[in-house]
Coordinates of C-alpha atoms and ligand atoms in Angstrom, one line a residue:
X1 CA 95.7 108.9 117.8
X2 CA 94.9 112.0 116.1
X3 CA 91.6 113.9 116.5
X4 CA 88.9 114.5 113.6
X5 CA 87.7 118.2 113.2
X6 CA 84.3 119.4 115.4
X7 CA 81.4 119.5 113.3
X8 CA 78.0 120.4 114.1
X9 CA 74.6 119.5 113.0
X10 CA 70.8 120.7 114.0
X11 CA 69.7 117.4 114.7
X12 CA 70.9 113.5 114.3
X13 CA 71.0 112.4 110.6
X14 CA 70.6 109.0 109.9
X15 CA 73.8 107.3 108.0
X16 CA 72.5 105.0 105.1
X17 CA 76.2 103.3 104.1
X18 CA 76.1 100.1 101.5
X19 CA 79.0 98.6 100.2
X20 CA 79.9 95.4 98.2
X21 CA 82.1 94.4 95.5
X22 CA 82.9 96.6 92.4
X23 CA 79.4 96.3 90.0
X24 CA 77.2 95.0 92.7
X25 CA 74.6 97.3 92.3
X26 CA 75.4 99.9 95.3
X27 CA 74.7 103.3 92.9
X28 CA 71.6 101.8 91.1
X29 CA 69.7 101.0 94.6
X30 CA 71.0 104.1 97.1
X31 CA 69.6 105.7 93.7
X32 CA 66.7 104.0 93.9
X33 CA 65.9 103.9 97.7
X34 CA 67.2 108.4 97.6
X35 CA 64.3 108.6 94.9
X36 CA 61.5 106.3 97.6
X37 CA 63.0 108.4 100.5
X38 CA 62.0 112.0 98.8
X39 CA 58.3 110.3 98.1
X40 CA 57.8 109.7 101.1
X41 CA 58.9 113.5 102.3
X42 CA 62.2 113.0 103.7
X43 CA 65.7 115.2 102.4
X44 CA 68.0 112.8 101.6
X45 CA 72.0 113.2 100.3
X46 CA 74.7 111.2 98.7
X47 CA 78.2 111.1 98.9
X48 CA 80.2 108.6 96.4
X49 CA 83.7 108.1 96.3
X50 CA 86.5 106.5 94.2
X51 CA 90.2 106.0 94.1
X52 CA 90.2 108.9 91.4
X53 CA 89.4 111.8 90.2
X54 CA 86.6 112.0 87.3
X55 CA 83.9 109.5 88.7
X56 CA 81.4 107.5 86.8
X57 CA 79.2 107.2 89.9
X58 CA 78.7 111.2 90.7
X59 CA 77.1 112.0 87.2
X60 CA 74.9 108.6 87.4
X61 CA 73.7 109.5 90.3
X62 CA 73.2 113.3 89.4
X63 CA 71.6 112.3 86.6
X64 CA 69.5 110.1 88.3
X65 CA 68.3 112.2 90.9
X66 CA 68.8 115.6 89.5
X67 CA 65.5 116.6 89.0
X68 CA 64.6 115.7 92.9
X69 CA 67.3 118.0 94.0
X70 CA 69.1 115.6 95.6
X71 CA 73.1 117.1 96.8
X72 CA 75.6 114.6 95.5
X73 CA 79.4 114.9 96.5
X74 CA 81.8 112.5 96.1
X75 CA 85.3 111.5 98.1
X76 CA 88.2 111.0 95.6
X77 CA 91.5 109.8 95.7
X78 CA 91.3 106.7 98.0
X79 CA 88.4 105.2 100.0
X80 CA 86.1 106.8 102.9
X81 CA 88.2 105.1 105.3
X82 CA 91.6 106.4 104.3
X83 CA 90.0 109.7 103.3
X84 CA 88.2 109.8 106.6
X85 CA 88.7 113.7 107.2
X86 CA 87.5 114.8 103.4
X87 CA 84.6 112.5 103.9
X88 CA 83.6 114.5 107.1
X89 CA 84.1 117.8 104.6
X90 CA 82.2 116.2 102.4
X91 CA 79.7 115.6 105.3
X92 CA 79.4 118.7 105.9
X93 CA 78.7 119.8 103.1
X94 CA 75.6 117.7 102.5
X95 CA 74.5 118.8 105.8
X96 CA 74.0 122.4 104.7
X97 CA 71.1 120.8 103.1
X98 CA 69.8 120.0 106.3
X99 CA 69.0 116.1 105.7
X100 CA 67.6 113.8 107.4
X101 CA 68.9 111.0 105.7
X102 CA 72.7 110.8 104.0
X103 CA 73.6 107.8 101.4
X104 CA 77.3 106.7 101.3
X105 CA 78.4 104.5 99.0
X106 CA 82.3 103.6 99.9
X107 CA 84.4 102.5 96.9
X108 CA 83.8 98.3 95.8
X109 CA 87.6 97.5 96.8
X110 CA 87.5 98.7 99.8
X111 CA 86.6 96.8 103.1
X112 CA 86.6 97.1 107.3
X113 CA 84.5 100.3 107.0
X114 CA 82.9 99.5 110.1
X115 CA 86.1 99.8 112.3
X116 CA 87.6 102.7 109.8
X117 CA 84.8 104.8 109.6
X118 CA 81.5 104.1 111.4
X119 CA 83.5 103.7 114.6
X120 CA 85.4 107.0 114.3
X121 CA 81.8 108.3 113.5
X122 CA 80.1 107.2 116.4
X123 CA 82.8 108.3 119.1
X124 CA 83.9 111.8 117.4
X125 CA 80.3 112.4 116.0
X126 CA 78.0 110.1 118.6
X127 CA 75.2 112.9 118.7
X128 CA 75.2 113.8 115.5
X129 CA 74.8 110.9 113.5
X130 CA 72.8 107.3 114.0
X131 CA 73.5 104.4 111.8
X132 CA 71.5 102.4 110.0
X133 CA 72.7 98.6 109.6
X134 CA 75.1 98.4 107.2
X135 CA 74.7 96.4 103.9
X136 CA 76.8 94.8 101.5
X137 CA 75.6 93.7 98.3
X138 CA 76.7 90.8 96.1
X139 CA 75.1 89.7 92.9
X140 CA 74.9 86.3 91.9
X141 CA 77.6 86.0 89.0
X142 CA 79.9 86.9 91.9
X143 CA 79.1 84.3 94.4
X144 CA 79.6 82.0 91.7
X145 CA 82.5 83.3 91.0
X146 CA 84.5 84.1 94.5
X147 CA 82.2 82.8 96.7
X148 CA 81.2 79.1 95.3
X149 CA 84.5 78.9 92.9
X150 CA 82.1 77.5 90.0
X151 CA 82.4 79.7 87.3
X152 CA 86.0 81.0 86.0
X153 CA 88.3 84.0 87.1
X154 CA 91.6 85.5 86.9
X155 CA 91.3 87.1 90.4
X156 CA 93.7 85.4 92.9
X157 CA 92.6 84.4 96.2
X158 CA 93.5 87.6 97.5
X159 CA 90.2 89.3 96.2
X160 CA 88.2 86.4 97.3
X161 CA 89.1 87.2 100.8
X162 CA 88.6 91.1 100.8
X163 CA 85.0 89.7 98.8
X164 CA 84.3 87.4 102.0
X165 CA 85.8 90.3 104.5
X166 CA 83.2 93.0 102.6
X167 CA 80.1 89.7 103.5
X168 CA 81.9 89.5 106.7
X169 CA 81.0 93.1 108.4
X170 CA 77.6 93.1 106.7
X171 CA 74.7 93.8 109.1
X172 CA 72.5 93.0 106.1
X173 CA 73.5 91.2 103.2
X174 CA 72.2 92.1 99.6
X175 CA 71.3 89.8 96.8
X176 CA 71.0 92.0 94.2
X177 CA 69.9 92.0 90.3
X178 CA 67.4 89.5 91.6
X179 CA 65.2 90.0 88.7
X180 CA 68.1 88.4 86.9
X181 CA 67.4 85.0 88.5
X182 CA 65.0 82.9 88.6
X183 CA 63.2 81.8 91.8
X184 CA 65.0 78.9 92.4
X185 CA 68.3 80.8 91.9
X186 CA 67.6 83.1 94.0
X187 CA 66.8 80.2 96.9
X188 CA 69.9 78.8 96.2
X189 CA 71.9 82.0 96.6
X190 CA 70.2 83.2 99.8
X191 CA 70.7 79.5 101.5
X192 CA 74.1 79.6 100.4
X193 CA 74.6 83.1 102.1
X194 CA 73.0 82.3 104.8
X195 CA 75.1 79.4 105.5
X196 CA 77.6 81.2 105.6
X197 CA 76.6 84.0 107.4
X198 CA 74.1 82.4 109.9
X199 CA 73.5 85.5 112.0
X200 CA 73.3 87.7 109.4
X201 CA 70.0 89.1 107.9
X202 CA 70.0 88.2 104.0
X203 CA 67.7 89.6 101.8
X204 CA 67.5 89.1 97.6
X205 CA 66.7 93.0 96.3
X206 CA 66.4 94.7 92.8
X207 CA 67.0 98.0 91.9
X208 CA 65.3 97.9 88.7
X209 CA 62.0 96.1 89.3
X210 CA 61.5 97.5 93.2
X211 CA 61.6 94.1 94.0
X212 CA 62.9 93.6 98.5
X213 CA 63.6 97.4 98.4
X214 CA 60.8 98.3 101.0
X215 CA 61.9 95.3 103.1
X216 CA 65.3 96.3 102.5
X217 CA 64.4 100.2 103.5
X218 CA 62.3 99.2 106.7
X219 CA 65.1 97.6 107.5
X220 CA 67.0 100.7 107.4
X221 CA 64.7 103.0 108.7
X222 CA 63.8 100.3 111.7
X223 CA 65.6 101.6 115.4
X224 CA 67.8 98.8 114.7
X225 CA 71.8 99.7 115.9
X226 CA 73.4 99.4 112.7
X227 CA 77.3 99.3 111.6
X228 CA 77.6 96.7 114.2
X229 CA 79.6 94.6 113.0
X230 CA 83.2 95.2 113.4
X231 CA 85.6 93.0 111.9
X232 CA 87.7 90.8 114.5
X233 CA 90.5 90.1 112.4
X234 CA 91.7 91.8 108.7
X235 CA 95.0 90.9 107.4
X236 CA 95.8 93.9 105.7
X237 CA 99.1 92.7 103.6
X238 CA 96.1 90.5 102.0
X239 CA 94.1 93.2 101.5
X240 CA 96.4 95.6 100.2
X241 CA 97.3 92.4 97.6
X242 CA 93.7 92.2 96.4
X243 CA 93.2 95.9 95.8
X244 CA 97.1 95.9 93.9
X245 CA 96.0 93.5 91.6
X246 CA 93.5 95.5 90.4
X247 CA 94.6 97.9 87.4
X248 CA 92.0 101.4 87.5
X249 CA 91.7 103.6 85.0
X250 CA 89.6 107.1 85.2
X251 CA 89.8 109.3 82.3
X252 CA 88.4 112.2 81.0
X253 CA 88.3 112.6 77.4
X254 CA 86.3 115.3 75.0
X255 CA 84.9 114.0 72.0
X256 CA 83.5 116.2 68.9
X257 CA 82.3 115.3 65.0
X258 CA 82.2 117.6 62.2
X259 CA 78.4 116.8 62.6
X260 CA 76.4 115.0 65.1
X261 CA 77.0 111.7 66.4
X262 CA 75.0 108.8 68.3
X263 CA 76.1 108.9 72.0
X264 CA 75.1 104.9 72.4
X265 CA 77.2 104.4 69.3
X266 CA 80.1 105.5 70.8
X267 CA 79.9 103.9 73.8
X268 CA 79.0 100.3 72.2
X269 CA 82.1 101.0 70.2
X270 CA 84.9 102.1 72.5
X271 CA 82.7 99.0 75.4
X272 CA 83.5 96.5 72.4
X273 CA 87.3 97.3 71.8
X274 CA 87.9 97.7 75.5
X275 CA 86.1 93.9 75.7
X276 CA 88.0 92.5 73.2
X277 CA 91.1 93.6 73.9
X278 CA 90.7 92.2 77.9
X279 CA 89.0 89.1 76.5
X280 CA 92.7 88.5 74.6
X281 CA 94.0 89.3 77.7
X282 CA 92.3 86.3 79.7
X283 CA 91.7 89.6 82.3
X284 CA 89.0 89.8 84.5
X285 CA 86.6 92.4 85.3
X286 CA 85.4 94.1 88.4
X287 CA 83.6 96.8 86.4
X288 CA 84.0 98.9 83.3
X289 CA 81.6 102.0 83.2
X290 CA 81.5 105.2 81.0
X291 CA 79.3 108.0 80.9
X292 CA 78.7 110.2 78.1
X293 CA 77.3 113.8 78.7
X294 CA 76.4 116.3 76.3
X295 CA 73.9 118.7 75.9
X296 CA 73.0 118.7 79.7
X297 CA 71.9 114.8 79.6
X298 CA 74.3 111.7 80.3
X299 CA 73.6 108.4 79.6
X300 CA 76.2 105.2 80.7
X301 CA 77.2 102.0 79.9
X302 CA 78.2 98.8 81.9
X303 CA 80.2 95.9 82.2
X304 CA 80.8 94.1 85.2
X305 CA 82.1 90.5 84.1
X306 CA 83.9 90.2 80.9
X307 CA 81.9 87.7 78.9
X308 CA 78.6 89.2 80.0
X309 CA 77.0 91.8 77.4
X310 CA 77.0 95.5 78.5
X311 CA 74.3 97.1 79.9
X312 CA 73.2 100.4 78.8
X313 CA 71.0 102.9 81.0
X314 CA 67.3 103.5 80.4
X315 CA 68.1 107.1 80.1
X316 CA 69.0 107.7 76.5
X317 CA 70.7 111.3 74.6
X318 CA 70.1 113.0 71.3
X319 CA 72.7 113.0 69.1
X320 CA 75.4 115.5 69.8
X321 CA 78.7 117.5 68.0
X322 CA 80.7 117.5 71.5
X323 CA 80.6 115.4 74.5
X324 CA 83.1 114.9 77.4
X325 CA 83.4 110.8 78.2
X326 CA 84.3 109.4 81.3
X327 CA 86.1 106.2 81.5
X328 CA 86.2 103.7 84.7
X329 CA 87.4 100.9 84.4
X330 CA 88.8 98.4 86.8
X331 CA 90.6 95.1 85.3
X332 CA 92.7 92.6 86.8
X333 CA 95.2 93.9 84.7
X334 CA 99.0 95.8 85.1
X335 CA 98.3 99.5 85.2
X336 CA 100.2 99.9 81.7
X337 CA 98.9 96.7 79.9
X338 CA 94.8 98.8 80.9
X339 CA 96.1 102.0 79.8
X340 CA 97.5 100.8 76.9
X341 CA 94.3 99.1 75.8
X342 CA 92.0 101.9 76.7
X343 CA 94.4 104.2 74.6
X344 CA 94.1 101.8 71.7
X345 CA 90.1 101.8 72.0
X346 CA 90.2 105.5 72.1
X347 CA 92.9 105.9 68.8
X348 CA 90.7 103.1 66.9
X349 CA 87.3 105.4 67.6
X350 CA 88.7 108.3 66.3
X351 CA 89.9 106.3 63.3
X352 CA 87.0 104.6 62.5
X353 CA 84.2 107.4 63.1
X354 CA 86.0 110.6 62.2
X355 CA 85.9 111.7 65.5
X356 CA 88.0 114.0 67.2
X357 CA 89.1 112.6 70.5
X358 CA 91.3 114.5 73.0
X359 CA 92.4 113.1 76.3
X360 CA 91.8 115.8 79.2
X361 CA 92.9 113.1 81.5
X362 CA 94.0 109.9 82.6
X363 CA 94.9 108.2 85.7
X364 CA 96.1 104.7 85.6
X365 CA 97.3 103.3 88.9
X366 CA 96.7 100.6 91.2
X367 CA 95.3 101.3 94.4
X368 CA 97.9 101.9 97.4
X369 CA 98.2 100.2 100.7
X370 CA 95.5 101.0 102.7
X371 CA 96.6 103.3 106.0
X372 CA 93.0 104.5 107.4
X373 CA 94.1 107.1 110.0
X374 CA 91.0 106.9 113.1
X375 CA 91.1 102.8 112.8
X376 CA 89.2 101.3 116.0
X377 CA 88.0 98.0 116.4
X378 CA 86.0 99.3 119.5
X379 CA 83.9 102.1 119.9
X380 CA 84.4 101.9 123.3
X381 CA 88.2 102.1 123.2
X382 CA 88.0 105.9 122.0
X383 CA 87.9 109.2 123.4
X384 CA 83.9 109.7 123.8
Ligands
GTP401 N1 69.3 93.6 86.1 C1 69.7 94.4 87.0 N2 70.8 95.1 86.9 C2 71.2 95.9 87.9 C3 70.5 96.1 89.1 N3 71.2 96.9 89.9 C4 72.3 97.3 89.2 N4 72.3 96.7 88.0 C5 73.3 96.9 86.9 O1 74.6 96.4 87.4 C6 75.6 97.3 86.9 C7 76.4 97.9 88.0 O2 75.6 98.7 88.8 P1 76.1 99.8 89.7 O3 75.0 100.3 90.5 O4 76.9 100.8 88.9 O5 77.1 99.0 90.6 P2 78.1 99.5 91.8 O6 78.2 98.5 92.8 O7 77.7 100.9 92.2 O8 79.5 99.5 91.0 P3 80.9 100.2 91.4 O9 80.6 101.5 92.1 O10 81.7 100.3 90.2 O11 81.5 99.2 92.4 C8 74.8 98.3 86.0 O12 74.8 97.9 84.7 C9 73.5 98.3 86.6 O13 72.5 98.7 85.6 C10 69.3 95.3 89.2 O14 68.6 95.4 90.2 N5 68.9 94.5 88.2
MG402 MG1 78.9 102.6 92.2

């Protein structure tokens, strides 16, 4: 097997990795735990990644944490663990900050992280770099959904198992949005978690009222081993199935009015034909996201089940003349049938608001086999 570049740090940084199914909630809470770790004194980075170019995730967070100074870079073009040597350049990077804390957050499709990356870490890296458990996160519309098979889908069996393979190498499982739920809810989803994963810590969390996170971050910060949990078994012809299935879409497009136009208006607009036209479509969503920056502010919309409404963010922009939208979306759809519809949104905004719309870019694909290159189910089965 093939060796991973040297690289050195000043002293061992802890690895804060959280994964989980596409619109779980990983960007909202490593946001939210990055902005508790700088209160309490620590330097903290974050590395997202996607299947493309042009990610929704990066100017969230930057926009998140931009004032705190936070570095953000981001892995593109497949997951961390296919990507594994630009995710250690990315690494890097972040380490120029001298941190003593970097966030990952590896793409929603993706799953055996522990044997593709935090393995590979801890025998190439061993001194540089301490784990903290790993977490998945699932919210509850997705239990229902893959999990308890109560509520409706489109998604084959295929994506239940990567979903269950993702709970699977959990250290710490995440129910999150839990201020969504009522009490009783939330009981119900915990016991159901924990009856299926019986050794496994499981904790209900919430980004947006605080609610669990400083359990959820002791936990973390605790001298707990973490990314222990190596998958036995992944049948990777499944795997690749689930992630195939699944039609994403990243595009770039610039956006200007004669005069000044309503951010939020847009994006409620181009949400609501995208919606409809996957509603017709009897497709269902992982998660459809856009941002919308101008004038040195963003602000985002999202949708991560197809009947649900969209959420927008709590950070809000003035009107503006020009703004560059970026537009993730991932659909259990064909790769042309989701371009085609986002192309259509896109043609019917400029009609109907007398916008200007120019696509800088689009990448419509679905994503390829997985091949991570430093797999090992063993730590101890690698050079050391
Ligand atoms: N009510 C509520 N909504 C949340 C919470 N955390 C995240 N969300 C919402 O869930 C949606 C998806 O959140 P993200 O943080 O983007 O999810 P993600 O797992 O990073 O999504 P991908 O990177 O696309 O897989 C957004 O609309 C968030 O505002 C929470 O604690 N409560
Ligand atoms: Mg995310």
């Amino acid at each position: 097997m093939a060796t991973p570049r040297k690289l050195k740090t000043n002293k061992t940084v802890r690895l804060i990795f959280t994964g989980g199914f596409l619109g779980s909630g990983k960007t909202t809470a490593l946001a939210a735990l990055a902005r508790d770790l700088v209160r309490r004194g620590l330097r903290v980075g974050i590395i997202t990644n996607d299947q493309s170019a042009n990610l929704a995730d990066t100017l969230i967070v930057r926009q998140m944490l931009g004032e705190l100074g936070v570095p953000v870079e981001e892995v593109v073009k497949g997951c961390f663990c296919c990507k594994f040597d630009e995710l250690i350049d990315q690494m890097e990077k972040i380490l120029a900050h001298e941190p003593d804390i970097l966030m990952g957050e590896p793409v929603g499709s993706c799953t055996d992280f522990v044997a593709a990356v935090a393995n590979p870490i801890k025998i190439h890296y061993g001194k540089s770099f301490v784990f903290a458990p790993f977490s998945t996160m699932v919210d509850a519309q997705r239990v229902r959904e893959l999990l308890l098979k109560e509520t409706a889908t489109t998604f084959p069996e295929e994506v239940a198992y990567l979903f269950n393979k993702q709970l699977e190498e959990a250290d710490i499982i995440l129910l999150s949005k839990s201020d969504l739920l009522r009490p009783e809810q939330i009981e119900r989803y915990l016991a159901v978690l924990e009856e299926k994963h019986p050794r496994k810590e499981v904790l209900a969390v919430s980004a947006r009222t605080g609610a669990g996170m400083s359990r959820w971050l002791d936990r973390l910060l605790s001298s707990r081993p973490g990314a222990e949990t190596v998958l036995a078994q992944l049948d990777y012809a499944v795997y690749a199935r689930a992630e195939a299935v699944l039609g994403w879409l990243n595009a770039a497009v610039r956006i200007r009015g004669d005069k000044a136009f309503a951010p939020a208006g847009v994006l409620r607009t181009v949400m609501a034909a995208i919606r409809d036209a996957l509603q017709a479509k009897n497709a269902s969503v992982g998660h459809l996201k856009m941002v919308m920056t101008g004038g040195g502010q963003s602000m985002w919309i999202n949708l991560t089940h197809r009947d649900a409404e969209p959420v927008f963010s709590e950070t809000r922009m003035a009107d503006v003349a020009a703004a560059t939208l970026i537009i993730n979306a991932r659909v259990h759809l064909a790769p042309d049938d989701l371009e085609a519809v986002v192309r259509t949104a896109l043609t019917a905004l400029e009609a109907a608001q007398g916008l200007q719309v120019e696509i800088e870019d689009l990448q419509c694909f679905s994503p390829a086999y997985p091949d991570p290159p430093y797999l090992t189910r063993s730590p101890a089965s690698g050079p050391q």
